[in-house]
Every structure is written in C-alpha cells, then in structure tokens.
Short mmCIF file of C-alpha atoms in Angstrom, two decimals:
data_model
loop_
_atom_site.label_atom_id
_atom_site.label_comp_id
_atom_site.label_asym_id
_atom_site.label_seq_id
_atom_site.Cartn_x
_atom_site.Cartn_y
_atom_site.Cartn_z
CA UNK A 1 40.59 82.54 113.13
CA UNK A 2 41.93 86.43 112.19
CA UNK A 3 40.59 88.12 109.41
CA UNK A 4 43.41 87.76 107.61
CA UNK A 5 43.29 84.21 108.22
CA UNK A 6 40.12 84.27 106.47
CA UNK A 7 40.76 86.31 103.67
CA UNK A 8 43.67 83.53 102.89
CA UNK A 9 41.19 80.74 103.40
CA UNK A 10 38.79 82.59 101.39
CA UNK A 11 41.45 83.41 98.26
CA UNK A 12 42.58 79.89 98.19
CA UNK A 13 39.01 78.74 98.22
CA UNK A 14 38.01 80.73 95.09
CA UNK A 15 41.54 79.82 92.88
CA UNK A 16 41.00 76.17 93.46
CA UNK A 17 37.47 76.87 91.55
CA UNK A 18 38.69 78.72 89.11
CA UNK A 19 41.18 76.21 88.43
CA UNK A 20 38.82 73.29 88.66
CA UNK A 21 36.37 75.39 85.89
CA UNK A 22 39.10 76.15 83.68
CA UNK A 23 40.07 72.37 84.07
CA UNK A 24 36.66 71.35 83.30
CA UNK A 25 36.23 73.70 80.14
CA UNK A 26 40.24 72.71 78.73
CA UNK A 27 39.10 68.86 78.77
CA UNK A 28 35.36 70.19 77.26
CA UNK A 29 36.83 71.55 74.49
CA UNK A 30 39.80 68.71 74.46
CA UNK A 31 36.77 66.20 73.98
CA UNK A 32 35.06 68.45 71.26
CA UNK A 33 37.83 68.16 69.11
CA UNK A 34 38.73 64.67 69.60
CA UNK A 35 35.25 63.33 68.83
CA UNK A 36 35.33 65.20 65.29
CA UNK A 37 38.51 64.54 64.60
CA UNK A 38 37.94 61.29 63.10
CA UNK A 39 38.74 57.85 63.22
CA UNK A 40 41.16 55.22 61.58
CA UNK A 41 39.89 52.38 59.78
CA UNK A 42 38.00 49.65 62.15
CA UNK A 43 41.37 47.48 62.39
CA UNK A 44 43.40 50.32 63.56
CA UNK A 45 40.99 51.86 66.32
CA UNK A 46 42.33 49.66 69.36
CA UNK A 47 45.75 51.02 69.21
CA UNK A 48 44.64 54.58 68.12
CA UNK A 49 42.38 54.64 71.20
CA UNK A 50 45.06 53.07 73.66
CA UNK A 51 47.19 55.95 72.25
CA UNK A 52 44.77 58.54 72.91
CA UNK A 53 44.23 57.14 76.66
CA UNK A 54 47.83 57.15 76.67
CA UNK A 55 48.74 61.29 76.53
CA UNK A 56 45.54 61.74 78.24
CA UNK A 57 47.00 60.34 81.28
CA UNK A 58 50.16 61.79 80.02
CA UNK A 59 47.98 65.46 80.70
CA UNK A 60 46.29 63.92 83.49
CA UNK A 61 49.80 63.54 86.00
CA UNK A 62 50.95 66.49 84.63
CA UNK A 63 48.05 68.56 85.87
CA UNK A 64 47.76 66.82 88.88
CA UNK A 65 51.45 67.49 89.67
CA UNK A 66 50.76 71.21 88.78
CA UNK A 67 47.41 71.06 90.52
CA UNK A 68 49.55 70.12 93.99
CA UNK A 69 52.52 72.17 93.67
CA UNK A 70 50.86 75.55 92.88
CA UNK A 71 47.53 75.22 93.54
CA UNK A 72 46.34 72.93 96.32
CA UNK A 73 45.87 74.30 99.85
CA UNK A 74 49.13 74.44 102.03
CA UNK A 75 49.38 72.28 105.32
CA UNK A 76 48.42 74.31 108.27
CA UNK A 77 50.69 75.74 109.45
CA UNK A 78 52.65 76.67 106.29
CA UNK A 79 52.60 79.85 104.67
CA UNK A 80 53.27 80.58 100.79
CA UNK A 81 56.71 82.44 101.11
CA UNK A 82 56.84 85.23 98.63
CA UNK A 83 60.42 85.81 97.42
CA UNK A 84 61.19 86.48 93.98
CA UNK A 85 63.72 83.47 93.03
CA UNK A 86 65.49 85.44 89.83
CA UNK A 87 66.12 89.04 89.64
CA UNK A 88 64.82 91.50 86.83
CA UNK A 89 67.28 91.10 85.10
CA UNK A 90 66.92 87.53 84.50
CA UNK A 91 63.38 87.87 84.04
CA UNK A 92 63.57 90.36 80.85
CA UNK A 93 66.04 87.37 79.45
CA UNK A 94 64.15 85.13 80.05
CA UNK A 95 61.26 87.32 78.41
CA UNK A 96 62.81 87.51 75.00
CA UNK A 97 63.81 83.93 75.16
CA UNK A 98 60.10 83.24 75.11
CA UNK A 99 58.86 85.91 72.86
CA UNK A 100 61.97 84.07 70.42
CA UNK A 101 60.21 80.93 70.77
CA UNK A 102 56.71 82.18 70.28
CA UNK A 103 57.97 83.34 66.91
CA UNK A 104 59.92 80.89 65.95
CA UNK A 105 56.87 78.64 66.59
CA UNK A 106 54.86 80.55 64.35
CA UNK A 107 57.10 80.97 61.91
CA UNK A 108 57.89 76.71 61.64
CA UNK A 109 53.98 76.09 61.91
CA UNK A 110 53.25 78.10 58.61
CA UNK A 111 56.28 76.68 57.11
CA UNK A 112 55.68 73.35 57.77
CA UNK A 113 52.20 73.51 56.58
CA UNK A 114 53.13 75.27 52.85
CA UNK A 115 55.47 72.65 52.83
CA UNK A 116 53.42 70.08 53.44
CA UNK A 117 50.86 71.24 50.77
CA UNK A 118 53.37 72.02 48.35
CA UNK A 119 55.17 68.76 48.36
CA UNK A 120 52.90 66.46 50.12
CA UNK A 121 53.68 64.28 53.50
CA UNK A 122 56.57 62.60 52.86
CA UNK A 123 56.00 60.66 56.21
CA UNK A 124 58.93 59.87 57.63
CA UNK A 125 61.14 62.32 55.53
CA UNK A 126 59.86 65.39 57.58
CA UNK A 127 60.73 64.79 60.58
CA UNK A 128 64.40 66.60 60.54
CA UNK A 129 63.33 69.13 57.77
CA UNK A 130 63.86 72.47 58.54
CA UNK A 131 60.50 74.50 59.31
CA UNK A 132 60.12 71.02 62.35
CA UNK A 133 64.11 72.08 63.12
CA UNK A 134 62.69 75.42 64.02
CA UNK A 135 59.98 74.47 66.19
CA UNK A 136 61.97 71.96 67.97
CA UNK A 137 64.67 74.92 68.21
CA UNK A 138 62.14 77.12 70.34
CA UNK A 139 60.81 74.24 72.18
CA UNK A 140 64.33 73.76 73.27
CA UNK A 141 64.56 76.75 74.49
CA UNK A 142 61.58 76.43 76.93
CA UNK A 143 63.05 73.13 77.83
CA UNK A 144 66.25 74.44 78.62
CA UNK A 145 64.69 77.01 80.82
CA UNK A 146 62.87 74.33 82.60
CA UNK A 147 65.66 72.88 83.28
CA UNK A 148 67.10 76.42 84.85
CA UNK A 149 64.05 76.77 86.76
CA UNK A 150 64.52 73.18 88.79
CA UNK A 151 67.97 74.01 89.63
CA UNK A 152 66.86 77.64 90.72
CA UNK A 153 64.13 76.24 92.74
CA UNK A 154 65.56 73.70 94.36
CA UNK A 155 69.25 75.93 94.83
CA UNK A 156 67.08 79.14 96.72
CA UNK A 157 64.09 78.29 97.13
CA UNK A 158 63.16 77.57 101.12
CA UNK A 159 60.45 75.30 102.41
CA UNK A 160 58.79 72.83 101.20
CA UNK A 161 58.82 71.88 97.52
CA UNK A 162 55.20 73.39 97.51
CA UNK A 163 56.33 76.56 99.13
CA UNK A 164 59.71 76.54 96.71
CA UNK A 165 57.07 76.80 93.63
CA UNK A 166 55.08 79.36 94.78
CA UNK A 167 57.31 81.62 95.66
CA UNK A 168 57.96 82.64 92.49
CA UNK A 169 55.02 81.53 90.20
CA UNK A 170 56.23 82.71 86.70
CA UNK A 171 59.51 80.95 87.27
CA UNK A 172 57.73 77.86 88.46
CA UNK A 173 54.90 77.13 85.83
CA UNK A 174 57.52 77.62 83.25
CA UNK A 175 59.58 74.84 84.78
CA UNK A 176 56.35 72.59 85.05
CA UNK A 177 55.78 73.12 81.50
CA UNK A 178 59.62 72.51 80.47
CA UNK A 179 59.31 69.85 82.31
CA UNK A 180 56.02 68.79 80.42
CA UNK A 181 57.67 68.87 77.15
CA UNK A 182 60.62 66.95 77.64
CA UNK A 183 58.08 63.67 77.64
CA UNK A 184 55.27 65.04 75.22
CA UNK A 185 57.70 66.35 72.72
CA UNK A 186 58.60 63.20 70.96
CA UNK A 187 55.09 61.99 71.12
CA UNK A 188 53.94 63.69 67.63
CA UNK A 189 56.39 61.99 65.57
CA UNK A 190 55.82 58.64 67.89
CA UNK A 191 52.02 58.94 66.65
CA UNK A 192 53.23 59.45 63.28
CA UNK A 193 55.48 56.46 62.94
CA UNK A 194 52.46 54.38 64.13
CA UNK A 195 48.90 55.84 62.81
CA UNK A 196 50.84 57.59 59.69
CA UNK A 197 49.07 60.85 58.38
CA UNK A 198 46.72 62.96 60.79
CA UNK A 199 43.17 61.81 59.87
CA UNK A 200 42.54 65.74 60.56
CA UNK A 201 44.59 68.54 62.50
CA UNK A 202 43.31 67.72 65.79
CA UNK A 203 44.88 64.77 66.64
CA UNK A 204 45.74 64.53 70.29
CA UNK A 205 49.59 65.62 69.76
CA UNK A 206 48.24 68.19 68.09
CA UNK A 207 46.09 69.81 70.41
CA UNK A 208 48.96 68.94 73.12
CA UNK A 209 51.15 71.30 71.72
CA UNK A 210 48.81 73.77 70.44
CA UNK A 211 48.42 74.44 74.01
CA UNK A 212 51.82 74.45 74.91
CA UNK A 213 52.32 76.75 72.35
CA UNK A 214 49.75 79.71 73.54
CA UNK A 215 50.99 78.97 77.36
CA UNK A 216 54.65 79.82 76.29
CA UNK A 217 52.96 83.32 74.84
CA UNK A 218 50.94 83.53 78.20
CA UNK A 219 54.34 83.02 80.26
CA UNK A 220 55.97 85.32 78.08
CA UNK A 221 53.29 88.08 78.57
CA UNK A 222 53.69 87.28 82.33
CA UNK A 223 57.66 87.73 82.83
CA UNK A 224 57.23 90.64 80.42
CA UNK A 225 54.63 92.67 82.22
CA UNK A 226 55.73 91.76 86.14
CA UNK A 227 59.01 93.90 85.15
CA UNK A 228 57.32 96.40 83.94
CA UNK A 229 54.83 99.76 86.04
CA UNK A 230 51.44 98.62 86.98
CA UNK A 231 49.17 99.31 84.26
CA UNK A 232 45.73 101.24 84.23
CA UNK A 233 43.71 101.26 82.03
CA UNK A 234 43.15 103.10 79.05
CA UNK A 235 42.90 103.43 75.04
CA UNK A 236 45.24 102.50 72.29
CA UNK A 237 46.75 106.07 72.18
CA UNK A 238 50.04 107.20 73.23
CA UNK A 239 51.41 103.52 73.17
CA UNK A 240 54.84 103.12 73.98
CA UNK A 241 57.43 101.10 71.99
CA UNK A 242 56.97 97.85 75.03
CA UNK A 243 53.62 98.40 74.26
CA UNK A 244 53.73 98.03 70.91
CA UNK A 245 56.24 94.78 71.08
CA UNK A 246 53.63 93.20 73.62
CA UNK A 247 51.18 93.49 70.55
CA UNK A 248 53.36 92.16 67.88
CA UNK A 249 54.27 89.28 69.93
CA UNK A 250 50.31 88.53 71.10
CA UNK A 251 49.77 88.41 67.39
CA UNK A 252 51.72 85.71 66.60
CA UNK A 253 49.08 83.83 68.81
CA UNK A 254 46.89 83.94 66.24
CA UNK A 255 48.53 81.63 63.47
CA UNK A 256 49.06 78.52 65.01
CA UNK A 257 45.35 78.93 66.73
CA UNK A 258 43.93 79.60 63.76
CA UNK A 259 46.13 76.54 61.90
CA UNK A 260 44.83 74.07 64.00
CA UNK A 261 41.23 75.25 65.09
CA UNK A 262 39.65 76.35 61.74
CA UNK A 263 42.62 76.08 58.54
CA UNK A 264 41.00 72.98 57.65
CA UNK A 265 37.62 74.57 56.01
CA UNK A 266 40.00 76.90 53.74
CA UNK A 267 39.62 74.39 50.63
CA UNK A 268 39.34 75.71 47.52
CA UNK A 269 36.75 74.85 44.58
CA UNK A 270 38.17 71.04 43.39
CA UNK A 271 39.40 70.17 46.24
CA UNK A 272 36.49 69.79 48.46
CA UNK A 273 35.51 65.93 49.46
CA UNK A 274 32.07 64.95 50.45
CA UNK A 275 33.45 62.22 52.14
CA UNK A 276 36.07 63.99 53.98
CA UNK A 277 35.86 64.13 57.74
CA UNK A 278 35.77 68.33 57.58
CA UNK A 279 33.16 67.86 55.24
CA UNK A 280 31.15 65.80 57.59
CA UNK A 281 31.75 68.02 60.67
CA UNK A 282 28.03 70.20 61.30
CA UNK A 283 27.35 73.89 60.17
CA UNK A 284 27.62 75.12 63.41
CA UNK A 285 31.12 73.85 64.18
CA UNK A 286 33.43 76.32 61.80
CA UNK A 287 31.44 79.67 63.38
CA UNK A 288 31.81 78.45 66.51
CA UNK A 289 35.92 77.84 66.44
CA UNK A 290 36.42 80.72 64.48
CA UNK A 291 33.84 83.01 67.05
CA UNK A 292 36.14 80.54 70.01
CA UNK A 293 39.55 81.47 69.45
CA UNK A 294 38.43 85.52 68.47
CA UNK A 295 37.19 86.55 71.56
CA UNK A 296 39.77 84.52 73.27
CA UNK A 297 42.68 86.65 71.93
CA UNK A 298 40.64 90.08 72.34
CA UNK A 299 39.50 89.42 76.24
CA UNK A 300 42.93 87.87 76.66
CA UNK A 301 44.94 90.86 75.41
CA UNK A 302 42.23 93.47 76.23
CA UNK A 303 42.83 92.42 80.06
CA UNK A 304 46.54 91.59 80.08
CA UNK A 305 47.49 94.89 78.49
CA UNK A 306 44.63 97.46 79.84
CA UNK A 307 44.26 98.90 76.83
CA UNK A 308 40.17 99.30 75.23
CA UNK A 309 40.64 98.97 71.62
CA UNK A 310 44.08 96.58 71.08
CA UNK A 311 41.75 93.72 70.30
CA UNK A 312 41.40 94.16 66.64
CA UNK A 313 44.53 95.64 66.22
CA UNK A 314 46.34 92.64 67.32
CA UNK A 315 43.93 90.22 64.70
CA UNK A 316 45.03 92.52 61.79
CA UNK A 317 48.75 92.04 62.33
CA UNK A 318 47.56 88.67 62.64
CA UNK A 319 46.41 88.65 59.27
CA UNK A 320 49.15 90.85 58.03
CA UNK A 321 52.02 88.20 59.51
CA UNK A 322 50.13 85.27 58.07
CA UNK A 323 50.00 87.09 54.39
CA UNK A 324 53.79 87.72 54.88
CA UNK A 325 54.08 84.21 56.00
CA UNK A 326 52.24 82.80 52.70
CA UNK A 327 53.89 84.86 50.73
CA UNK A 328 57.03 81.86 50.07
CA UNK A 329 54.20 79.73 49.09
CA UNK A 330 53.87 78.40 45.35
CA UNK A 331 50.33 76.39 46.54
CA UNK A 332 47.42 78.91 45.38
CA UNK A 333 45.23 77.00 47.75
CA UNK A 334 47.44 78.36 50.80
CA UNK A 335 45.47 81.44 51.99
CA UNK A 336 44.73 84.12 54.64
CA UNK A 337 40.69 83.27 54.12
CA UNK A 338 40.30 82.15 58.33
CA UNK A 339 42.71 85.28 59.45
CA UNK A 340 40.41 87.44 57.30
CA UNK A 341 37.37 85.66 59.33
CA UNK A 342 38.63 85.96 62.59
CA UNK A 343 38.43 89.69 62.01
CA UNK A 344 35.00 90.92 62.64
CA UNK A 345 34.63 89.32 66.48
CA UNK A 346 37.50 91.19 67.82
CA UNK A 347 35.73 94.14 66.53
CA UNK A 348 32.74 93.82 68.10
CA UNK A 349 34.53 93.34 71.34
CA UNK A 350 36.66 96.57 70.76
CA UNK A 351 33.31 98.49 69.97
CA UNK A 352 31.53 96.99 73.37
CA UNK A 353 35.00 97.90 75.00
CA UNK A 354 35.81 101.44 73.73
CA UNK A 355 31.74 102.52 74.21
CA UNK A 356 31.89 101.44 77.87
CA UNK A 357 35.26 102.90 78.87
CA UNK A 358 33.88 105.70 76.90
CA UNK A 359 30.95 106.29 78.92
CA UNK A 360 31.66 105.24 82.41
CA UNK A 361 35.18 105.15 82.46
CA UNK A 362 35.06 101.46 83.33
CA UNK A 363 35.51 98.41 81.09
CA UNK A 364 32.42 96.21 80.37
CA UNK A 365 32.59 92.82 82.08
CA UNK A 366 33.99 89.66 80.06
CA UNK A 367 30.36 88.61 78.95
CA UNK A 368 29.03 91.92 77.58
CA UNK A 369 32.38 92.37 75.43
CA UNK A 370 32.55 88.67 74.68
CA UNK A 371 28.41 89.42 73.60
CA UNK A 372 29.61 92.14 71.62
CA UNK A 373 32.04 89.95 69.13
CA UNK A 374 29.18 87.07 69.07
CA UNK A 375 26.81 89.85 67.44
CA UNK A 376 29.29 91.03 64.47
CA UNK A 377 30.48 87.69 64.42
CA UNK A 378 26.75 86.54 63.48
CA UNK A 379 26.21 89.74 61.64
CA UNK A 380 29.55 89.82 59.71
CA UNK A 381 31.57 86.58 59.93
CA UNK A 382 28.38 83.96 58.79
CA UNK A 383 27.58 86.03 56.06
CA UNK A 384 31.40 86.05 55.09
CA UNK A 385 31.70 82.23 55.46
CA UNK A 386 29.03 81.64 53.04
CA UNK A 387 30.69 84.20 50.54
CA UNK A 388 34.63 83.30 51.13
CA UNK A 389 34.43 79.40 51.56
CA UNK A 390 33.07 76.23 49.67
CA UNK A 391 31.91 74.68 53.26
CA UNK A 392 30.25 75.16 55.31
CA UNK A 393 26.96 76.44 53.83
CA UNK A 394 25.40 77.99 56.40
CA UNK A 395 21.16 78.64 55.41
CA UNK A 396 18.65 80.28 57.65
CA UNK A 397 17.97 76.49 59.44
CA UNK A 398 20.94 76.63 60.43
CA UNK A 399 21.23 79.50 62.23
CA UNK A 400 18.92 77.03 65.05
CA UNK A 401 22.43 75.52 65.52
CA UNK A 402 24.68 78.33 65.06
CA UNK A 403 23.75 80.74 67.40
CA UNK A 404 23.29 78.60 70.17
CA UNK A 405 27.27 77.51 69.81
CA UNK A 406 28.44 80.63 68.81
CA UNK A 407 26.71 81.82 72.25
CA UNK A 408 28.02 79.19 74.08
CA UNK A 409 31.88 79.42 72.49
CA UNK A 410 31.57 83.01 73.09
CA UNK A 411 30.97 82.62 76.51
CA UNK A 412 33.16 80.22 77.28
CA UNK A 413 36.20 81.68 75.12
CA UNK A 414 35.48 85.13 76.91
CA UNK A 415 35.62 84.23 80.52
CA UNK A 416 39.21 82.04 79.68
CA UNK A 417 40.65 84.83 77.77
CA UNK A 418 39.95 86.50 80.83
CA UNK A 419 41.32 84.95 83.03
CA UNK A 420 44.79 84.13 81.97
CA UNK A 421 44.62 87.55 80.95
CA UNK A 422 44.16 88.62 84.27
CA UNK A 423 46.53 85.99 85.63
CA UNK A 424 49.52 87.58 83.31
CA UNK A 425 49.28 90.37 85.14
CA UNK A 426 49.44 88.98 88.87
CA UNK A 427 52.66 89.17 89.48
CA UNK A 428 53.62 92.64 90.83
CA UNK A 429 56.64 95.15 89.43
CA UNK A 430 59.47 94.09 90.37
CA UNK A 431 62.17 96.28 88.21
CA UNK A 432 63.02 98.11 91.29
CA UNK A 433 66.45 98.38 92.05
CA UNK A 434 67.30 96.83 88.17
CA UNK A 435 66.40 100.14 86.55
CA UNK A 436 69.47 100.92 84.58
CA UNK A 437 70.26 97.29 83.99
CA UNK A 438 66.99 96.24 82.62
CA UNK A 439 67.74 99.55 80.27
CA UNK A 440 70.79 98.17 79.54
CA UNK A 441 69.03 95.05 78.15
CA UNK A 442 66.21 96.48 76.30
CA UNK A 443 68.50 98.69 74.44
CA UNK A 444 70.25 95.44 73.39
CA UNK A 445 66.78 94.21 72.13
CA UNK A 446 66.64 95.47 68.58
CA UNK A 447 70.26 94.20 67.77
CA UNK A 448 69.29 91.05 68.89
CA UNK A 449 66.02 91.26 67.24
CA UNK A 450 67.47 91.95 63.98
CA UNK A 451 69.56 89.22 64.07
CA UNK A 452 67.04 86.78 64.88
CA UNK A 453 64.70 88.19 61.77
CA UNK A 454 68.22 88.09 59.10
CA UNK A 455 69.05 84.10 60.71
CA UNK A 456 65.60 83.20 59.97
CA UNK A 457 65.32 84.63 56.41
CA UNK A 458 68.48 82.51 55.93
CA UNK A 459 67.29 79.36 57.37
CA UNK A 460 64.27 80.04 54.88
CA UNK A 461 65.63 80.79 51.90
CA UNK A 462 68.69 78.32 52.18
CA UNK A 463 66.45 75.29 52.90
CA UNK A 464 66.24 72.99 50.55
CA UNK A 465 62.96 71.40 49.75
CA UNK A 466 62.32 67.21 49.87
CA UNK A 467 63.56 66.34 46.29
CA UNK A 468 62.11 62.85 46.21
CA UNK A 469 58.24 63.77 46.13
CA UNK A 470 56.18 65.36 43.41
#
C-alpha cells in the first residue's frame, strides 16, 4: 500500500469518527430535550410515543442514506472523483437563495411566535397565516434546490451514485437535505392536527426543523465562502463588505436557536406556573442551553470566518435583529431578555480568542475558547438570570449542578461549533475563471436585497391578523 494510499485510508478513517461523534452528541442532545419536553395526558401517550418513534426513524434513514452516500468508505477500487458539478456562478445564486431563506426563516419564526402570544393558538386557523406562508416560502426554496441538485447529479455527475455525491459536496448535502424536507415538512402541522398544542417548544417537529434551519445557514456559509480567496486568519479590522454580509447573515442564527432552546423561561411576573413543565425543568438546565447554543455560534463563526473577535459581534446584531423583530409586537411579555443572556459567553470566547492570537499569533484550541465563555457565562450570565428572570432561581446549591452542565454544554457546544465551522470552509476557491461574472452578480446583490427587505415589510404590515380569537 503507497503512502498516499494510506493517507486516504487514514482521512477516511478519522471523518467516519467524527461523523459517528457528532452523530452520537446530535441524538444526546435530541434525547435531552425530548425527555423534558413533557408528556400528554396518560390516555394520549401511546400515540404521542408511536409518533415520536415515527420521525425518529424518519431521521434515522435519512442519516443513514447520508451516512452511505457521502460518508462511508468507497469500494476498492473506486476513487472519490473531484469535479465541481455547478460553476461559480451558480454557486453565488445559489448562495443568496439560502442566505433569503435563512432570513426569511427568521423573520416567520419571530412572527409567528408574537402572533401566537398576541392572539393565542387558534389551532387549526394558523396553519396558512402569513408569518407560516413565509417559512414555508424559504423552505421551498431549499426544496426546489434539492430538486436542482438530483437532476444535476444524476445529468453530470460520473460514477457511481456514491462517487456522483461526492464530487461536489456542497451541491450534494443540500440535495440530501431538500430531499429531507419534502417528507418532514408536513409533519409539524400532522402533529398538530393530532396531539393539538406543543406541550413545550421542543416537540420532535420542532427540534426537526430547528436543525434544518441552522444547516441551511451552514450550507449557505459553505457555497458562500468556497467562491470566495482562502482566508487567514486575523482580527475584526479592515472587514470587507462580504465580510460583513457573512456576519449579518450568521446572526440571524441566533433567533430561531434561541426561540426554541431557551424563549420558554422569558415569563414575566403573573404569568409564571408552578405546575408548568418549564417550571419543573432543574436549575441547571436554562444556563446550560443558553451557555450551549453561545459558544456554538462563536466557535462556529470564529472558525468559518478566521476572524478573532466576530463572536460577540455577531450575538449583538443578534440581539439588535430580535429587538427590531419585537418591535411589531403589542404583547409586553414578548422580549429580548435570552438575546441579552446569550451575550456574555461569546465574550468570553472573543477575550480567550483575541489574547491568544494576540500573543502567539495562533488561535487557542476549541476547548480553551469554549472554557473562556463557560467562565463569564458563570461569572456574568447566572448572576443575570437571577436578576432578569422569574425562573430559574439559581442559589449557591445550585451551582453543584450548574457548573458541571455548563462545563459539559460548553464542551460539547465548542467542539460542534467547530467543526461545521471548519467543515464550511472545506471546499476550496473555486471563482477562478468566473471573476467578472461573479462581479456581475454581487453588484446585483443590493438591488435584490432591497427588494427582498421592501416585499417583506409589505407582507408584514398588509397581513391581517386572525379576527375570530380574543
């Protein structure tokens, strides 16, 4: 066997662990949330159960089908056949499709939820109402490029089927996940019509397309940056205008995470329930999640744009989007209190981050930054909880609980941020050749950008709100 042979061997070897941890920790976390996110009354738990072992096998084939087509060892004798399947071009469309989507997911989420606080569930009655009409909208659009990416594949694509997916990666996970969401789309309002009202946010639909959601940002940041020069690393200064898109568009990660991880603590005094299931959920949990899905964004953006320092920076337009967001909302109880939170971990990473580049010219590793945001997090974010919210309250005992799984979420949180970080930036530049026209495109970009903002501001403010509930 040639070196090269087993360098191949070697590479192959060490993605089919990653992939197997990252596996493991999706379903850890999958099962965290399931267990406290409650149960139906004792008649209704067969059928909610069957439903829940239902999209888990749903997941299941899906990951195994992903599992073989772009990760699983080649037959010997077969060789992954590198050759771009769409041109630049293409790709930077396909890019702002994406980025559209992310938004207009973001933009639906928050709508749908002041909606739903401001009038209630009208179960049944929401289903075509206008902030869902959005979200379906951009989870058309990855559908439809699904859809363009199985007739690409299967049109240039040479070899195998395994060898036709990997030869262009990007192109192929997005058609895996188009492909996903043509079946696990209609599953939340299936759910609805036959459990009724969410016992909490994390039902399983819920959490399905929660993480549909941040892998259409993750593909986005992919096609983005593999048409763009290799990046070093370096600080937040002298950011360009693509750099400072990237950002905007990683912040809108931060809603919908934020909605369905933590948004259920933000009650306000009267409306707290001691027999609620939030209210029954331990001390620890709410630190944890919010500590969780922090240093996931930082190490995530931190690695996928090289930049020391973005981090924070990307949590604060966060916040600022989500107080623009809430801003059409009549419900004082709709607030920015968990984007406010989220805050003070991306900090510490940024200060672990900027002190180490600053010193040795090289970036900390994922578990010294991710260390970092546990320590403000502890230092700044419990002592906020206490002072901001109505539950938890966190005392001294508790802190037996809560560092251990803020630790332990850290951790975890840090080395996956990392890694599809890293993984976003895989692919190498490939704007050669497409110079002029990918200029061409880009300078297109704020036309079609402003469009975009002036037809959702009328899709807002022309909706009409359900009329039949109080």
């Amino acid at each position: 066997m040639t070196t090269q042979s087993i360098n191949i061997a070697t590479q192959q070897e060490e993605r089919k662990n990653r992939s197997l941890i990252f596996a493991g920790l999706g379903l850890l976390i999958f099962l965290v949330l399931g267990i406290w996110g409650g149960l139906p009354p004792e008649g209704e738990r067969a059928a909610f159960i069957g439903g829940i072992v239902f999209l888990v096998l749903m997941v299941f084939v899906s990951g195994i089908a992903t599992w073989h087509l772009m990760i699983r060892p080649l037959p010997v004798g077969h060789k992954t056949i590198s050759r771009p399947l769409v041109n630049p071009v293409y790709r930077q469309v396909m890019a702002i499709l994406l980025a559209i989507s992310t938004l207009s997911l973001t933009v639906g989420g928050v709508w749908d939820e002041i909606w739903h606080r401001d009038f209630g569930l009208p179960f049944g009655e929401d289903l075509f109402w206008r902030p869902h009409l959005l979200m379906y909208g951009a989870f058309l659009i990855v559908i439809g490029l699904g859809l363009f990416g199985w007739y690409t594949i299967m049109t240039k694509g040479r070899g195998t089927l395994q060898q036709r997916f990997r030869s262009d990666p990007i192109l192929a996970y997005l058609t895996l996940l188009g492909t996903f969401l043509i079946y696990s789309l209609p599953f939340d309002p299936l759910w609805h019509m036959i459990y009724g009202e969410d016992i909490s946010a994390w039902s399983v639909p819920h959490i399905i397309l929660g993480t549909t959601f941040l892998l259409v940002t993750i593909l986005f940041l992919a096609s983005q940056l593999s048409i763009m020069p290799k990046r070093q690393w370096s600080g937040v200064q002298n950011m360009n205008l693509m750099t400072i898109g990237l950002i905007t568009v990683l912040s809108f990660l931060t809603p919908p995470l934020l909605q369905l991880l933590v948004l259920e603590w933000s009650m306000t005094e009267g409306t707290v329930s001691a027999t609620s299931v939030v209210a029954q959920r331990p001390e620890w949990m709410l630190p944890a999640l919010l500590t969780f899905a922090t240093i996931f964004i930082a190490n995530l953006v931190t690695h996928a744009l090289k930049r020391v320092g973005v981090a924070t920076l990307v949590l604060v337009v966060g916040y600022l989007f989500r107080l623009l967001l809430i801003s059409m909302a009549s419900n004082p109880n709709i607030n920015a209190v968990m984007w406010l939170l989220a805050i003070p971990p991306a900090i510490g990473v940024d200060i672990v981050n900027v002190i180490g580049y600053w010193r040795t010219g090289r970036v900390p590793s994922w578990f010294i930054s991710s260390l970092g945001g546990v320590v403000t997090s502890l230092l700044i974010g419990v002592p906020a909880i206490n002072a901001l919210l109505i539950i938890p309250e966190i005392g001294w005992v508790d802190l037996l609980t809560v560092i251990p799984a803020m630790l332990i979420a850290g951790a975890v949180a840090g080395w996956m941020g990392y890694m599809l970080g890293n993984f976003a930036t895989e692919v190498d530049n490939q704007s050669e050749g497409y110079e002029v026209q990918l200029l061409q495109v880009r300078r297109a970009l704020p036309v079609a950008l402003i469009l975009y903002v002036v037809f959702i501001a009328w899709f807002i403010i022309t909706a009409v709100p359900p009329v039949d509930v109080a």
